[in-house]
Amino acid sequence: PEKVLLDGGMGRELRFRGVEILDTIWSANGLLVAPEIVHQIHLDFIAAGADIITTNTYGIIRANLAKEGLEDRFVELNRLACRLAVEARESAESSVMIAGSLPPLRGSYRPDLVGEFNEIEPLYREQAELLAPHVDLLLCETMSSAVEGKAAAHAACQTGIPVWVAWTLHEDHSGKLRSGETIAEAVTALSDLPVTGFLVNCCAPESITMAMPQLAKTGVKYIGGYANT
């Protein structure tokens, strides 16, 4: 089967390079204090062989920006993250694809905080509409429950560009989501949406190994796993 290599974790790489990473807005702080390093990281991932680079939008969440007094920069930061990825691709004269990251809105690995579909879907739609004109696909990543994945994917699919969903798995190595739901249940929740990529991420390699056969049994195409956001 064809293999596609995604890039590595932006937040961790920024920290490795000395950029302050805030607990509130995580890697989004790189856009504020070191956009040139964000750009360079994209370039380095391309040079390392990535087929897809991901916008640095995992930390751009209205509620979290508000904690830093930055909510009014939500649109600006989303567009800046896209521009840095696009400019890196152009600088590298590369044909890599760009994925627009749609993150958990109320904390990573917290299915208990996800909320209802009708509460979070409009928030995802706002961000998806900002990213879609600049990216090749939308990546709903680190989804901890079926409803979180469905809300993000439903919003993303309204843009008309390809959508991938990546769930984060429980650390008990069962292959289940952090909510306790099975991969099959998570996939079934998306059955009425034109999602084209199904992945797992941000969990122990043993959890990914356990989940892959379960994901394959659902009959979906284009499956994969990756370690970091």
Short mmCIF file of C-alpha atoms in Angstrom, two decimals:
data_model
loop_
_atom_site.label_atom_id
_atom_site.label_comp_id
_atom_site.label_asym_id
_atom_site.label_seq_id
_atom_site.Cartn_x
_atom_site.Cartn_y
_atom_site.Cartn_z
CA PRO A 1 0.00 0.00 0.00
CA GLU A 2 1.06 3.58 -0.62
CA LYS A 3 2.68 5.26 2.38
CA VAL A 4 2.27 8.96 3.22
CA LEU A 5 4.60 10.55 5.78
CA LEU A 6 3.25 13.35 7.96
CA ASP A 7 5.48 15.87 9.69
CA GLY A 8 6.44 15.80 13.37
CA GLY A 9 5.20 17.68 16.41
CA MET A 10 5.37 21.47 16.02
CA GLY A 11 4.99 22.28 19.72
CA ARG A 12 7.72 19.93 20.87
CA GLU A 13 10.07 21.09 18.13
CA LEU A 14 9.52 24.74 19.03
CA ARG A 15 10.38 23.92 22.63
CA PHE A 16 13.51 22.04 21.54
CA ARG A 17 14.59 25.19 19.70
CA GLY A 18 14.16 27.42 22.73
CA VAL A 19 10.76 28.97 22.00
CA GLU A 20 8.56 29.47 25.06
CA ILE A 21 5.52 27.19 24.94
CA LEU A 22 2.61 28.41 27.05
CA ASP A 23 0.29 25.94 28.75
CA THR A 24 -2.70 27.98 27.58
CA ILE A 25 -2.03 28.40 23.86
CA TRP A 26 0.74 25.80 23.41
CA SER A 27 2.50 26.07 20.05
CA ALA A 28 0.46 29.11 18.99
CA ASN A 29 2.89 31.20 21.02
CA GLY A 30 5.45 30.47 18.34
CA LEU A 31 3.36 32.51 15.91
CA LEU A 32 3.57 35.48 18.28
CA VAL A 33 7.21 35.38 19.34
CA ALA A 34 9.06 33.34 16.69
CA PRO A 35 7.21 33.02 13.37
CA GLU A 36 10.54 32.65 11.57
CA ILE A 37 11.24 29.49 13.59
CA VAL A 38 7.79 28.10 12.75
CA HIS A 39 8.64 28.68 9.09
CA GLN A 40 12.04 26.98 9.50
CA ILE A 41 10.49 23.96 11.20
CA HIS A 42 8.15 23.51 8.25
CA LEU A 43 11.18 23.70 5.95
CA ASP A 44 13.07 21.15 8.04
CA PHE A 45 10.16 18.72 8.01
CA ILE A 46 9.98 19.05 4.22
CA ALA A 47 13.73 18.43 3.95
CA ALA A 48 13.34 15.37 6.19
CA GLY A 49 10.92 13.83 3.70
CA ALA A 50 7.46 14.75 4.94
CA ASP A 51 4.74 14.40 2.33
CA ILE A 52 2.37 16.55 4.42
CA ILE A 53 3.12 19.49 6.69
CA THR A 54 0.57 20.71 9.22
CA THR A 55 -0.42 24.29 10.00
CA ASN A 56 0.57 25.51 13.45
CA THR A 57 -3.06 25.95 14.49
CA TYR A 58 -3.36 23.30 17.20
CA GLY A 59 -3.17 25.98 19.91
CA ILE A 60 -5.39 28.56 18.22
CA ILE A 61 -8.58 28.16 20.24
CA ARG A 62 -10.77 31.13 21.11
CA ALA A 63 -11.25 30.22 24.77
CA ASN A 64 -7.53 29.67 25.29
CA LEU A 65 -6.50 32.84 23.47
CA ALA A 66 -8.90 34.74 25.74
CA LYS A 67 -6.93 33.57 28.77
CA GLU A 68 -3.93 35.45 27.35
CA GLY A 69 -5.96 38.49 26.24
CA LEU A 70 -5.52 37.51 22.59
CA GLU A 71 -8.97 36.41 21.46
CA ASP A 72 -9.18 39.35 19.04
CA ARG A 73 -6.22 37.86 17.13
CA PHE A 74 -7.95 34.55 16.38
CA VAL A 75 -8.45 35.25 12.68
CA GLU A 76 -5.02 36.84 12.27
CA LEU A 77 -3.18 33.92 13.86
CA ASN A 78 -5.01 31.30 11.80
CA ARG A 79 -4.12 33.14 8.62
CA LEU A 80 -0.51 33.63 9.73
CA ALA A 81 -0.14 29.91 10.45
CA CYS A 82 -1.40 29.13 6.96
CA ARG A 83 0.89 31.71 5.36
CA LEU A 84 3.96 30.30 7.08
CA ALA A 85 3.19 26.80 5.83
CA VAL A 86 2.49 28.00 2.29
CA GLU A 87 5.64 30.12 2.21
CA ALA A 88 7.71 27.16 3.43
CA ARG A 89 6.36 25.00 0.63
CA GLU A 90 7.11 27.72 -1.91
CA SER A 91 10.60 28.33 -0.50
CA ALA A 92 11.40 24.63 -0.68
CA GLU A 93 9.95 24.43 -4.20
CA SER A 94 8.16 21.35 -2.93
CA SER A 95 4.92 19.65 -3.83
CA VAL A 96 4.11 18.65 -0.25
CA MET A 97 0.51 18.93 0.83
CA ILE A 98 -0.59 21.18 3.68
CA ALA A 99 -3.00 19.93 6.33
CA GLY A 100 -4.98 22.44 8.35
CA SER A 101 -5.05 21.33 11.98
CA LEU A 102 -8.39 21.41 13.81
CA PRO A 103 -7.66 20.67 17.50
CA PRO A 104 -9.61 19.65 20.60
CA LEU A 105 -11.34 22.78 21.86
CA ARG A 106 -11.48 22.04 25.58
CA GLY A 107 -8.24 20.27 26.32
CA SER A 108 -6.37 17.37 24.79
CA TYR A 109 -7.17 13.88 26.10
CA ARG A 110 -10.29 15.11 27.92
CA PRO A 111 -13.39 13.37 26.58
CA ASP A 112 -15.19 14.49 29.74
CA LEU A 113 -14.85 18.14 28.65
CA VAL A 114 -15.80 17.82 24.98
CA GLY A 115 -19.39 19.00 25.34
CA GLU A 116 -22.32 18.59 23.00
CA PHE A 117 -22.16 18.46 19.21
CA ASN A 118 -24.22 21.62 18.81
CA GLU A 119 -21.91 23.56 21.15
CA ILE A 120 -18.62 22.79 19.43
CA GLU A 121 -19.53 22.27 15.77
CA PRO A 122 -19.96 26.03 15.07
CA LEU A 123 -16.54 26.72 16.62
CA TYR A 124 -14.95 24.12 14.38
CA ARG A 125 -16.77 25.52 11.37
CA GLU A 126 -15.37 29.00 12.02
CA GLN A 127 -11.79 27.72 12.07
CA ALA A 128 -12.28 25.31 9.17
CA GLU A 129 -13.53 28.15 6.98
CA LEU A 130 -10.44 30.21 7.81
CA LEU A 131 -8.03 27.37 7.00
CA ALA A 132 -9.70 25.82 3.97
CA PRO A 133 -8.69 28.42 1.33
CA HIS A 134 -5.01 27.88 2.13
CA VAL A 135 -4.65 24.13 2.73
CA ASP A 136 -5.07 20.89 0.80
CA LEU A 137 -6.94 19.00 3.51
CA LEU A 138 -8.30 19.50 7.01
CA LEU A 139 -6.99 17.28 9.80
CA CYS A 140 -9.24 16.87 12.84
CA GLU A 141 -6.60 15.63 15.24
CA THR A 142 -6.35 14.23 18.75
CA MET A 143 -10.08 13.59 18.92
CA SER A 144 -10.80 11.81 22.21
CA SER A 145 -14.40 10.76 21.61
CA ALA A 146 -16.74 9.91 18.77
CA VAL A 147 -18.78 13.10 19.20
CA GLU A 148 -15.66 15.28 19.20
CA GLY A 149 -14.49 13.69 15.96
CA LYS A 150 -17.92 14.00 14.38
CA ALA A 151 -18.34 17.68 15.30
CA ALA A 152 -14.94 18.60 13.88
CA ALA A 153 -15.40 16.47 10.78
CA HIS A 154 -18.94 17.73 10.11
CA ALA A 155 -17.70 21.31 10.19
CA ALA A 156 -14.64 20.53 8.08
CA CYS A 157 -16.64 18.67 5.44
CA GLN A 158 -18.75 21.75 4.79
CA THR A 159 -15.70 23.39 3.19
CA GLY A 160 -15.63 20.88 0.33
CA ILE A 161 -11.95 19.92 0.70
CA PRO A 162 -10.68 16.50 1.88
CA VAL A 163 -11.03 15.76 5.58
CA TRP A 164 -9.05 13.35 7.77
CA VAL A 165 -9.88 12.44 11.36
CA ALA A 166 -7.29 11.27 13.90
CA TRP A 167 -8.35 9.92 17.29
CA THR A 168 -6.19 9.71 20.39
CA LEU A 169 -6.31 6.36 22.18
CA HIS A 170 -6.51 5.20 25.77
CA GLU A 171 -3.20 4.36 27.41
CA ASP A 172 -4.48 0.95 28.57
CA HIS A 173 -3.37 -0.37 25.14
CA SER A 174 -6.89 -1.61 24.37
CA GLY A 175 -7.05 0.28 21.10
CA LYS A 176 -10.13 2.15 22.33
CA LEU A 177 -10.54 5.91 22.35
CA ARG A 178 -9.87 7.79 25.56
CA SER A 179 -13.65 7.99 25.97
CA GLY A 180 -13.77 4.17 26.13
CA GLU A 181 -15.50 3.94 22.75
CA THR A 182 -14.20 1.51 20.17
CA ILE A 183 -12.63 2.50 16.87
CA ALA A 184 -15.62 0.90 15.13
CA GLU A 185 -17.98 3.18 17.06
CA ALA A 186 -15.88 6.22 16.18
CA VAL A 187 -15.89 5.30 12.49
CA THR A 188 -19.64 4.61 12.51
CA ALA A 189 -20.24 8.13 13.88
CA LEU A 190 -18.70 9.47 10.65
CA SER A 191 -20.58 7.15 8.29
CA ASP A 192 -22.66 9.96 6.78
CA LEU A 193 -19.64 12.21 6.15
CA PRO A 194 -17.17 12.11 3.22
CA VAL A 195 -14.11 11.63 5.45
CA THR A 196 -11.26 10.15 3.41
CA GLY A 197 -8.51 9.54 5.99
CA PHE A 198 -8.75 7.72 9.33
CA LEU A 199 -5.84 7.91 11.77
CA VAL A 200 -4.83 7.57 15.42
CA ASN A 201 -2.33 9.84 17.16
CA CYS A 202 -0.83 11.13 20.40
CA CYS A 203 -0.80 7.89 22.33
CA ALA A 204 1.52 5.01 23.14
CA PRO A 205 2.86 3.04 20.16
CA GLU A 206 1.34 -0.08 21.74
CA SER A 207 -2.10 1.54 21.57
CA ILE A 208 -1.58 2.39 17.91
CA THR A 209 -0.45 -1.16 17.16
CA MET A 210 -3.59 -2.52 18.82
CA ALA A 211 -5.89 -0.09 17.00
CA MET A 212 -4.64 -0.55 13.43
CA PRO A 213 -6.17 -4.02 12.86
CA GLN A 214 -9.43 -2.84 14.44
CA LEU A 215 -9.48 0.18 12.17
CA ALA A 216 -8.72 -1.97 9.13
CA LYS A 217 -11.64 -4.26 10.00
CA THR A 218 -14.06 -1.37 9.61
CA GLY A 219 -13.30 -1.41 5.89
CA VAL A 220 -12.18 2.22 5.65
CA LYS A 221 -9.35 3.19 3.33
CA TYR A 222 -6.33 5.40 4.04
CA ILE A 223 -5.54 4.55 7.64
CA GLY A 224 -2.47 5.43 9.69
CA GLY A 225 -1.00 6.45 12.99
CA TYR A 226 1.45 9.06 14.26
CA ALA A 227 2.93 9.92 17.61
CA ASN A 228 2.84 13.70 18.14
CA THR A 229 0.81 16.80 17.38
#
